[in-house]
Amino acid sequence: MSHAAASLTPMTARRAGPLQGRARVPGDKSISNRALILGAMTVGETRISGLLEGEDVINTAKAMRALGATVTRTGDGRWSIAGVGVGGFAEPAGPLDFGNSGTGCRLVLGAVGGCPITATFDGDASLRKRPMKRILDPLERIGAKPVSMAEGGRLPVTLAGARDPIPIVYEPPVASAQIKSAVLLAGLAAPGETTVIENEASRDHTERMLTHFGASVRIEPHGAHGRRVTLTGQPELNPAVVAVPADPSSAAFPLVAALITPGSDVILEGVMTNPLRTGLITTLRSMGAAIETVATRNEGGEEVADFRVRGSELSGTDVPPERAPSMIDEYPVLAVAAACASGVTRMRGLKELRVKESDRLAATVDMLRVNGAEVEIDGDDLIVTGKGRVAGGGTVATHMDHRIAMSALVMGLASDKPVRVDDAAFIATSFPGFVELMRSIGADIA
Ligand code: S3P
């Protein structure tokens, strides 16, 4: 496990001048994980550029190596994978350690679930608390068998993949791209059609990338906000070239920082604008945020934009529950924006936040309260009463959660007194270079 509790890295953010300049955040975590996994399931050489070289993704790369793929770093963000083909994974010599990464662990559970091998999955103390039954349940229907698991369906889990995977129709109990992706990746090895029915559409990077690698995926509307995704199993996957766009979930931090720091004027380059990822932009614009799209283009099959973001007077808003999947990772930093806004922001339907890298609902409330902001939980809703400014002066417990750490540091850039986090080490899981990037646009974080 990469982080010993003894080696905490505290960090403090202070108010300084306006933020200014241009920045490009690292590659998208979801796409980076998927590119490595699909590359490993394809015979031939897949070449990736712009890969996020954060700990979560590196752990996925190590798992692909342990399962028999040849994974080589050929340059800055450039990786080459010689894959083993659908159903071709070799039994790993030891446990696969996914560190802090729920996505890596769950997607690889799915990929292994369709192969006739047995593998043990493990992670750090945060990942060991997170639910895995949501993945194991559909995998059992496909024919995989959990040989052992910790209490409550937690890691470490030993999974015996299916010898003869069965194509299924599955309706996940929660809107989750991770569940959908695990089922589709297992379904790759099954004969016939594997279908996932979503009542609320979640990010569709797996579907897009499967198509990019040559699989046949059909997408139909389902209800008001949902989709029915059908994959034809046992495809001939072709090695692909993948260019990873900048991660909108990482861009969220400098973006909110610029909005809440008066006089700021920042350009964020090449941010992916997949509509299933842009809930935060929609919400912030409805709060009065000056976020201008200055250029758009297509990068590696995804729409991207350069955003010009200026310091803005924000007002409270109501965020509907059906928007949650398109901004599920952005609520902590939206809560910071809401605390700096005027009026009440109600964020509805946030049950899933309780099972992220931390109980993010509780961690977000504590982060704001310890810094003098007014916040409460009502059922699954988070309600922040913004006063136009935040007092600060508190130390935030990050609970091994990168997004709580970055959100708290962003808050410190605009609060009256500095904000300290107890441990900034986990920022490296998703956003290596965060502090340097923020400093390059004028932030005082040390
Ligand atoms: C992800 C899906 C989301 C998100 C996570 C990345 C993915 O999780 O929170 O950071 O890459 O599929 P859920 O789909 O479980 O909500």
Coordinates of C-alpha atoms and ligand atoms in Angstrom, one line a residue:
M1 CA 0.0 0.0 0.0
S2 CA 1.5 3.3 -1.1
H3 CA 0.7 5.5 1.9
A4 CA 1.6 4.8 5.5
A5 CA -0.5 6.6 8.0
A6 CA 2.7 7.8 9.7
S7 CA 3.8 9.9 6.7
L8 CA 1.1 12.6 6.5
T9 CA 1.7 15.5 4.2
P10 CA -0.1 18.6 5.6
M11 CA -0.6 21.6 3.3
T12 CA -2.0 25.1 3.6
A13 CA -3.7 27.4 1.1
R14 CA -3.9 31.2 1.6
R15 CA -5.6 34.0 -0.1
A16 CA -3.3 35.8 -2.6
G17 CA -4.0 38.0 -5.7
P18 CA -6.2 37.0 -8.6
L19 CA -5.4 33.8 -10.5
Q20 CA -4.2 34.4 -14.0
G21 CA -2.8 32.5 -17.0
R22 CA -3.3 29.3 -19.0
A23 CA -3.2 25.8 -17.7
R24 CA -3.9 22.2 -18.9
V25 CA -4.8 19.7 -16.3
P26 CA -3.7 16.0 -16.7
G27 CA -5.5 13.4 -18.8
D28 CA -8.9 12.0 -17.9
K29 CA -8.8 9.3 -15.2
S30 CA -11.7 7.3 -16.6
I31 CA -10.4 7.2 -20.1
S32 CA -6.8 6.4 -19.0
N33 CA -8.0 3.4 -17.0
R34 CA -10.2 2.1 -19.8
A35 CA -7.5 2.6 -22.5
L36 CA -5.0 0.4 -20.5
I37 CA -7.6 -2.3 -19.8
L38 CA -9.0 -2.5 -23.4
G39 CA -5.4 -2.3 -24.8
A40 CA -4.6 -5.3 -22.6
M41 CA -7.6 -7.2 -23.9
T42 CA -6.6 -6.6 -27.6
V43 CA -4.0 -8.5 -29.5
G44 CA -1.5 -6.1 -31.1
E45 CA 0.0 -2.8 -30.1
T46 CA -2.3 -0.1 -28.6
R47 CA -0.7 3.3 -28.3
I48 CA -1.9 5.9 -25.7
S49 CA -0.9 9.6 -25.4
G50 CA -1.8 12.0 -22.7
L51 CA -2.3 9.1 -20.2
L52 CA -2.9 10.3 -16.6
E53 CA 0.3 9.2 -14.8
G54 CA -1.4 9.3 -11.3
E55 CA -1.2 6.5 -8.8
D56 CA -4.7 5.2 -9.6
V57 CA -3.9 4.7 -13.3
I58 CA -0.3 3.3 -12.6
N59 CA -2.0 0.7 -10.4
T60 CA -4.2 -0.3 -13.3
A61 CA -1.1 -0.5 -15.6
K62 CA 0.6 -2.8 -13.0
A63 CA -2.5 -5.0 -12.9
M64 CA -2.5 -5.4 -16.7
R65 CA 1.2 -6.4 -16.5
A66 CA 0.4 -9.0 -13.8
L67 CA -2.4 -10.4 -16.0
G68 CA 0.0 -10.9 -18.9
A69 CA 0.0 -7.8 -21.0
T70 CA 3.2 -6.0 -22.0
V71 CA 2.8 -2.4 -20.8
T72 CA 5.6 0.0 -21.6
R73 CA 6.0 3.7 -20.9
T74 CA 7.5 5.2 -24.1
G75 CA 7.6 8.9 -23.1
D76 CA 5.8 11.6 -21.1
G77 CA 2.2 10.3 -20.9
R78 CA 3.0 7.9 -23.8
W79 CA 2.3 4.3 -23.2
S80 CA 2.3 1.2 -25.5
I81 CA 0.4 -2.0 -24.7
A82 CA 0.7 -5.4 -26.3
G83 CA -2.5 -7.1 -25.2
V84 CA -3.4 -10.7 -24.8
G85 CA -6.9 -10.7 -26.4
V86 CA -10.4 -11.2 -24.9
G87 CA -10.4 -14.1 -22.5
G88 CA -6.6 -14.2 -22.7
F89 CA -5.5 -13.0 -19.2
A90 CA -2.9 -15.2 -17.4
E91 CA -3.4 -16.0 -13.7
P92 CA -1.4 -13.4 -11.8
A93 CA 1.4 -14.6 -9.5
G94 CA 0.2 -12.5 -6.5
P95 CA -2.7 -10.2 -5.4
L96 CA -3.5 -7.2 -7.6
D97 CA -3.2 -4.0 -5.5
F98 CA -5.4 -1.2 -6.7
G99 CA -4.3 1.2 -4.0
N100 CA -7.0 4.0 -3.7
S101 CA -8.7 3.3 -7.0
G102 CA -12.3 2.1 -7.1
T103 CA -12.5 2.4 -10.8
G104 CA -9.4 0.4 -11.5
C105 CA -10.4 -2.4 -9.1
R106 CA -14.0 -2.6 -10.3
L107 CA -13.3 -2.5 -14.0
V108 CA -10.6 -5.1 -13.7
L109 CA -13.0 -7.3 -11.6
G110 CA -15.3 -7.2 -14.6
A111 CA -12.5 -7.9 -17.1
V112 CA -11.2 -10.9 -15.0
G113 CA -14.8 -12.1 -14.4
G114 CA -15.1 -13.2 -18.0
C115 CA -11.8 -15.1 -18.0
P116 CA -11.1 -18.6 -16.7
I117 CA -8.5 -17.5 -14.1
T118 CA -8.5 -16.8 -10.4
A119 CA -7.2 -13.5 -9.1
T120 CA -7.1 -11.7 -5.7
F121 CA -8.0 -8.0 -5.6
D122 CA -6.9 -5.6 -2.8
G123 CA -6.4 -2.0 -2.1
D124 CA -5.6 0.6 0.6
A125 CA -7.6 1.2 3.8
S126 CA -10.0 3.5 1.9
L127 CA -10.7 1.0 -0.9
R128 CA -11.1 -1.8 1.6
K129 CA -14.1 0.0 3.0
R130 CA -15.9 0.4 -0.4
P131 CA -18.7 -1.9 -1.6
M132 CA -17.7 -4.6 -4.1
K133 CA -20.9 -6.7 -4.1
R134 CA -22.4 -4.3 -6.6
I135 CA -19.9 -5.7 -9.0
L136 CA -19.7 -9.3 -7.8
D137 CA -23.5 -9.7 -8.0
P138 CA -23.8 -9.3 -11.8
L139 CA -20.5 -11.1 -12.3
E140 CA -21.9 -14.2 -10.5
R141 CA -24.8 -14.1 -12.9
I142 CA -22.3 -14.1 -15.8
G143 CA -20.7 -17.2 -14.2
A144 CA -17.8 -15.9 -12.1
K145 CA -17.5 -17.0 -8.5
P146 CA -16.2 -15.0 -5.5
V147 CA -14.0 -17.5 -3.8
S148 CA -13.5 -15.3 -0.8
M149 CA -14.1 -11.8 0.3
A150 CA -14.0 -9.7 3.5
E151 CA -17.2 -9.0 5.5
G152 CA -19.9 -7.1 3.6
G153 CA -18.4 -7.9 0.2
R154 CA -15.3 -5.9 0.8
L155 CA -11.7 -6.3 -0.3
P156 CA -9.6 -8.4 -0.3
V157 CA -11.7 -10.4 -2.8
T158 CA -10.6 -13.5 -4.6
L159 CA -12.6 -14.0 -7.8
A160 CA -12.7 -17.1 -10.0
G161 CA -13.7 -15.9 -13.5
A162 CA -16.3 -17.6 -15.6
R163 CA -15.1 -20.6 -17.7
D164 CA -18.1 -20.2 -20.0
P165 CA -19.4 -16.6 -19.5
I166 CA -23.2 -16.1 -20.0
P167 CA -24.5 -13.0 -21.7
I168 CA -26.9 -11.2 -19.3
V169 CA -29.4 -8.3 -19.2
Y170 CA -28.6 -6.3 -16.1
E171 CA -30.2 -3.3 -14.5
P172 CA -27.8 -1.9 -11.9
P173 CA -29.5 -0.8 -8.7
V174 CA -27.6 2.5 -8.7
A175 CA -26.4 4.8 -11.5
S176 CA -22.8 3.8 -11.8
A177 CA -20.5 3.7 -14.8
Q178 CA -18.2 1.4 -12.8
I179 CA -21.0 -1.3 -12.6
K180 CA -22.0 -0.8 -16.2
S181 CA -18.3 -1.1 -17.3
A182 CA -17.6 -4.2 -15.3
V183 CA -20.6 -6.0 -16.8
L184 CA -19.6 -4.9 -20.3
L185 CA -16.0 -5.9 -19.9
A186 CA -17.0 -9.3 -18.6
G187 CA -19.6 -9.6 -21.4
L188 CA -16.8 -9.2 -24.0
A189 CA -16.0 -12.9 -23.5
A190 CA -19.6 -14.1 -23.5
P191 CA -21.3 -15.4 -26.7
G192 CA -24.2 -13.2 -27.7
E193 CA -25.5 -9.9 -26.4
T194 CA -24.8 -8.4 -23.0
T195 CA -27.2 -5.6 -22.0
V196 CA -27.0 -3.0 -19.3
I197 CA -30.1 -0.9 -18.6
E198 CA -29.5 2.4 -16.9
N199 CA -32.3 4.5 -15.5
E200 CA -29.9 7.5 -15.4
A201 CA -27.2 7.6 -18.0
S202 CA -23.7 7.5 -16.5
R203 CA -20.4 8.4 -18.3
D204 CA -20.2 6.4 -21.5
H205 CA -16.4 6.2 -22.0
T206 CA -16.5 2.4 -21.9
E207 CA -19.1 2.2 -24.7
R208 CA -17.2 4.8 -26.8
M209 CA -13.9 3.1 -26.4
L210 CA -15.3 -0.4 -27.1
T211 CA -16.6 1.0 -30.4
H212 CA -13.2 2.6 -31.0
F213 CA -11.5 -0.8 -30.6
G214 CA -13.9 -2.4 -33.0
A215 CA -16.6 -3.9 -30.9
S216 CA -20.3 -3.6 -31.7
V217 CA -22.2 -1.5 -29.1
R218 CA -25.8 -0.4 -29.5
I219 CA -27.2 2.4 -27.5
E220 CA -30.9 3.1 -27.2
P221 CA -32.8 5.6 -25.0
H222 CA -34.5 4.2 -21.9
G223 CA -37.0 6.3 -20.0
A224 CA -36.5 10.0 -19.4
H225 CA -32.8 10.0 -18.5
G226 CA -31.6 6.5 -19.1
R227 CA -30.0 4.2 -21.7
R228 CA -30.0 0.6 -22.8
V229 CA -26.5 -0.4 -23.8
T230 CA -26.0 -3.7 -25.7
L231 CA -22.6 -5.2 -26.5
T232 CA -22.1 -8.1 -29.0
G233 CA -19.7 -10.5 -27.3
Q234 CA -16.6 -12.2 -28.5
P235 CA -15.6 -9.4 -30.9
E236 CA -12.3 -9.2 -32.8
L237 CA -10.8 -6.1 -31.0
N238 CA -8.3 -4.1 -33.1
P239 CA -5.4 -2.3 -31.4
A240 CA -6.1 1.4 -31.4
V241 CA -4.5 4.8 -30.9
V242 CA -6.0 6.7 -27.9
A243 CA -5.4 10.4 -27.2
V244 CA -6.6 11.1 -23.7
P245 CA -8.2 14.6 -23.3
A246 CA -7.8 16.7 -20.1
D247 CA -9.9 15.5 -17.2
P248 CA -13.0 17.7 -16.5
S249 CA -13.1 16.4 -12.9
S250 CA -9.5 17.7 -12.4
A251 CA -10.2 21.0 -14.3
A252 CA -13.0 21.6 -11.7
F253 CA -10.4 22.6 -9.1
P254 CA -8.6 25.5 -10.9
L255 CA -12.0 26.4 -12.5
V256 CA -13.8 26.9 -9.1
A257 CA -10.6 28.5 -7.7
A258 CA -10.7 31.2 -10.5
L259 CA -14.5 31.8 -10.0
I260 CA -14.2 32.4 -6.2
T261 CA -11.0 34.5 -6.3
P262 CA -12.0 38.1 -7.3
G263 CA -10.3 39.5 -10.4
S264 CA -9.2 36.1 -11.7
D265 CA -8.9 35.4 -15.4
V266 CA -7.8 31.9 -16.3
I267 CA -7.9 29.8 -19.5
L268 CA -8.2 26.0 -19.0
E269 CA -7.1 24.2 -22.2
G270 CA -8.5 21.1 -23.8
V271 CA -11.1 20.1 -21.2
M272 CA -13.2 17.2 -22.2
T273 CA -16.9 18.3 -22.7
N274 CA -18.5 14.9 -23.0
P275 CA -22.1 15.8 -22.0
L276 CA -22.2 13.0 -19.4
R277 CA -19.4 14.8 -17.6
T278 CA -20.4 18.5 -17.7
G279 CA -23.0 18.8 -14.9
L280 CA -20.6 21.1 -12.9
I281 CA -20.3 23.6 -15.8
T282 CA -24.1 23.6 -16.2
T283 CA -24.6 24.2 -12.5
L284 CA -22.0 26.9 -12.1
R285 CA -23.3 28.7 -15.1
S286 CA -26.8 28.7 -13.5
M287 CA -25.1 30.3 -10.4
G288 CA -23.8 33.2 -12.6
A289 CA -20.3 31.9 -13.3
A290 CA -18.4 33.6 -16.1
I291 CA -17.3 30.4 -17.9
E292 CA -16.8 31.2 -21.6
T293 CA -16.1 28.5 -24.2
V294 CA -13.4 30.1 -26.3
A295 CA -12.6 27.2 -28.6
T296 CA -13.9 23.7 -29.2
R297 CA -12.4 20.8 -31.2
N298 CA -12.3 17.0 -31.3
E299 CA -9.4 15.2 -29.6
G300 CA -9.2 11.5 -29.8
G301 CA -12.9 11.0 -30.3
E302 CA -14.1 13.3 -27.5
E303 CA -15.2 16.9 -27.8
V304 CA -12.9 19.3 -25.9
A305 CA -13.0 23.0 -25.1
D306 CA -10.8 25.8 -23.9
F307 CA -12.6 27.6 -21.1
R308 CA -12.0 31.2 -20.1
V309 CA -13.0 31.5 -16.4
R310 CA -13.3 34.8 -14.6
G311 CA -13.9 35.7 -10.9
S312 CA -17.7 35.8 -10.5
E313 CA -20.3 36.8 -8.0
L314 CA -22.2 33.5 -7.6
S315 CA -25.7 32.9 -6.3
G316 CA -27.2 29.8 -4.8
T317 CA -29.0 27.2 -7.0
D318 CA -31.0 23.9 -6.8
V319 CA -29.2 21.0 -8.4
P320 CA -31.6 18.2 -9.5
P321 CA -30.9 14.6 -8.6
E322 CA -30.8 13.5 -12.2
R323 CA -27.8 15.7 -12.8
A324 CA -25.7 13.7 -10.2
P325 CA -24.2 11.1 -12.5
S326 CA -22.8 13.9 -14.8
M327 CA -21.0 15.6 -11.9
I328 CA -20.7 12.8 -9.2
D329 CA -17.1 13.6 -8.4
E330 CA -17.6 17.4 -8.4
Y331 CA -19.9 17.9 -5.4
P332 CA -17.1 18.7 -2.8
V333 CA -15.7 21.5 -5.0
L334 CA -19.3 22.7 -5.9
A335 CA -20.0 22.9 -2.2
V336 CA -17.0 25.2 -1.9
A337 CA -18.3 27.4 -4.7
A338 CA -21.8 27.3 -2.9
A339 CA -20.2 28.5 0.4
C340 CA -18.7 31.5 -1.4
A341 CA -21.9 32.2 -3.2
S342 CA -24.9 34.2 -1.9
G343 CA -27.9 32.3 -0.9
V344 CA -28.9 28.6 -0.6
T345 CA -27.6 25.8 -2.8
R346 CA -29.4 22.5 -2.5
M347 CA -27.7 19.5 -4.1
R348 CA -30.2 16.7 -4.3
G349 CA -29.8 12.9 -4.3
L350 CA -26.2 12.4 -3.2
K351 CA -26.5 9.0 -1.6
E352 CA -23.6 7.6 -3.7
L353 CA -21.3 10.2 -2.2
R354 CA -21.3 8.1 1.0
V355 CA -19.3 5.3 -0.7
K356 CA -16.6 7.2 -2.6
E357 CA -12.9 7.4 -1.6
S358 CA -14.4 8.6 1.8
D359 CA -17.9 9.2 3.0
R360 CA -17.8 12.3 0.9
L361 CA -21.1 13.7 2.1
A362 CA -19.8 13.7 5.7
A363 CA -16.3 14.8 4.7
T364 CA -17.7 17.8 2.7
V365 CA -19.9 18.9 5.6
D366 CA -16.9 18.7 8.0
M367 CA -14.7 20.5 5.5
L368 CA -17.1 23.5 5.3
R369 CA -18.1 23.6 9.0
V370 CA -14.6 23.6 10.4
N371 CA -14.0 26.7 8.2
G372 CA -17.1 28.5 9.4
A373 CA -19.5 27.8 6.5
E374 CA -23.2 27.0 7.1
V375 CA -24.1 23.5 5.8
E376 CA -26.5 20.7 6.6
I377 CA -27.6 17.3 5.3
D378 CA -31.3 16.6 4.8
G379 CA -31.8 13.0 3.8
D380 CA -29.6 12.5 0.7
D381 CA -29.4 16.3 0.0
L382 CA -26.6 18.6 0.9
I383 CA -27.6 22.2 1.7
V384 CA -25.1 25.0 1.8
T385 CA -26.1 28.5 2.8
G386 CA -23.6 30.8 1.1
K387 CA -22.6 34.1 2.7
G388 CA -20.5 35.5 -0.1
R389 CA -17.3 34.6 1.8
V390 CA -15.9 31.9 4.0
A391 CA -14.0 32.5 7.2
G392 CA -11.4 29.7 6.9
G393 CA -8.9 29.0 9.6
G394 CA -9.7 25.3 9.9
T395 CA -7.8 22.1 9.4
V396 CA -9.6 19.7 7.1
A397 CA -9.5 15.9 7.6
T398 CA -9.1 14.5 4.1
H399 CA -9.8 10.8 5.0
M400 CA -7.5 9.5 2.2
D401 CA -9.7 11.3 -0.3
H402 CA -7.9 13.3 -3.1
R403 CA -11.0 15.4 -4.0
I404 CA -11.6 16.5 -0.4
A405 CA -8.0 17.6 -0.2
M406 CA -8.1 19.6 -3.4
S407 CA -11.5 21.1 -2.6
A408 CA -10.3 22.3 0.8
L409 CA -7.1 23.9 -0.7
V410 CA -9.3 25.7 -3.3
M411 CA -11.4 27.1 -0.5
G412 CA -8.3 28.4 1.2
L413 CA -7.5 30.6 -1.8
A414 CA -10.6 32.7 -1.2
S415 CA -11.2 32.4 2.6
D416 CA -10.4 35.1 5.1
K417 CA -7.9 32.9 7.0
P418 CA -5.8 30.1 5.5
V419 CA -7.2 26.6 5.2
R420 CA -5.0 23.6 6.1
V421 CA -5.4 20.0 5.1
D422 CA -4.1 17.2 7.3
D423 CA -2.8 15.1 4.3
A424 CA -2.3 16.2 0.7
A425 CA -0.6 13.0 -0.3
F426 CA -3.6 11.4 -2.0
I427 CA -3.9 14.2 -4.5
A428 CA -1.3 12.2 -6.4
T429 CA -3.9 9.5 -7.1
S430 CA -5.7 11.6 -9.7
F431 CA -3.9 14.9 -10.2
P432 CA -0.1 14.8 -10.0
G433 CA 1.3 18.3 -10.3
F434 CA -1.8 19.9 -8.8
V435 CA 0.1 22.2 -6.5
E436 CA 2.6 23.2 -9.2
L437 CA -0.3 23.9 -11.7
M438 CA -2.2 26.0 -9.1
R439 CA 1.0 27.9 -8.2
S440 CA 1.6 28.6 -11.9
I441 CA -1.6 30.6 -12.1
G442 CA -0.8 32.5 -8.9
A443 CA -2.2 30.3 -6.0
D444 CA -0.5 30.4 -2.6
I445 CA -0.4 26.7 -1.6
A446 CA 2.5 25.3 0.4
Ligands
S3P1 C1 -15.9 6.5 -12.7 C2 -17.2 6.4 -12.3 C3 -17.7 7.1 -11.1 C4 -16.7 8.1 -10.5 C5 -15.3 7.6 -10.6 C6 -14.9 7.2 -12.0 C7 -15.5 5.7 -13.9 O1 -18.0 6.1 -10.2 O2 -17.0 8.5 -9.2 O3 -14.4 8.6 -10.1 O4 -14.4 5.9 -14.4 O5 -16.3 4.9 -14.4 P1 -19.5 5.4 -10.2 O6 -19.7 5.0 -11.6 O7 -19.4 4.2 -9.3 O8 -20.4 6.4 -9.7

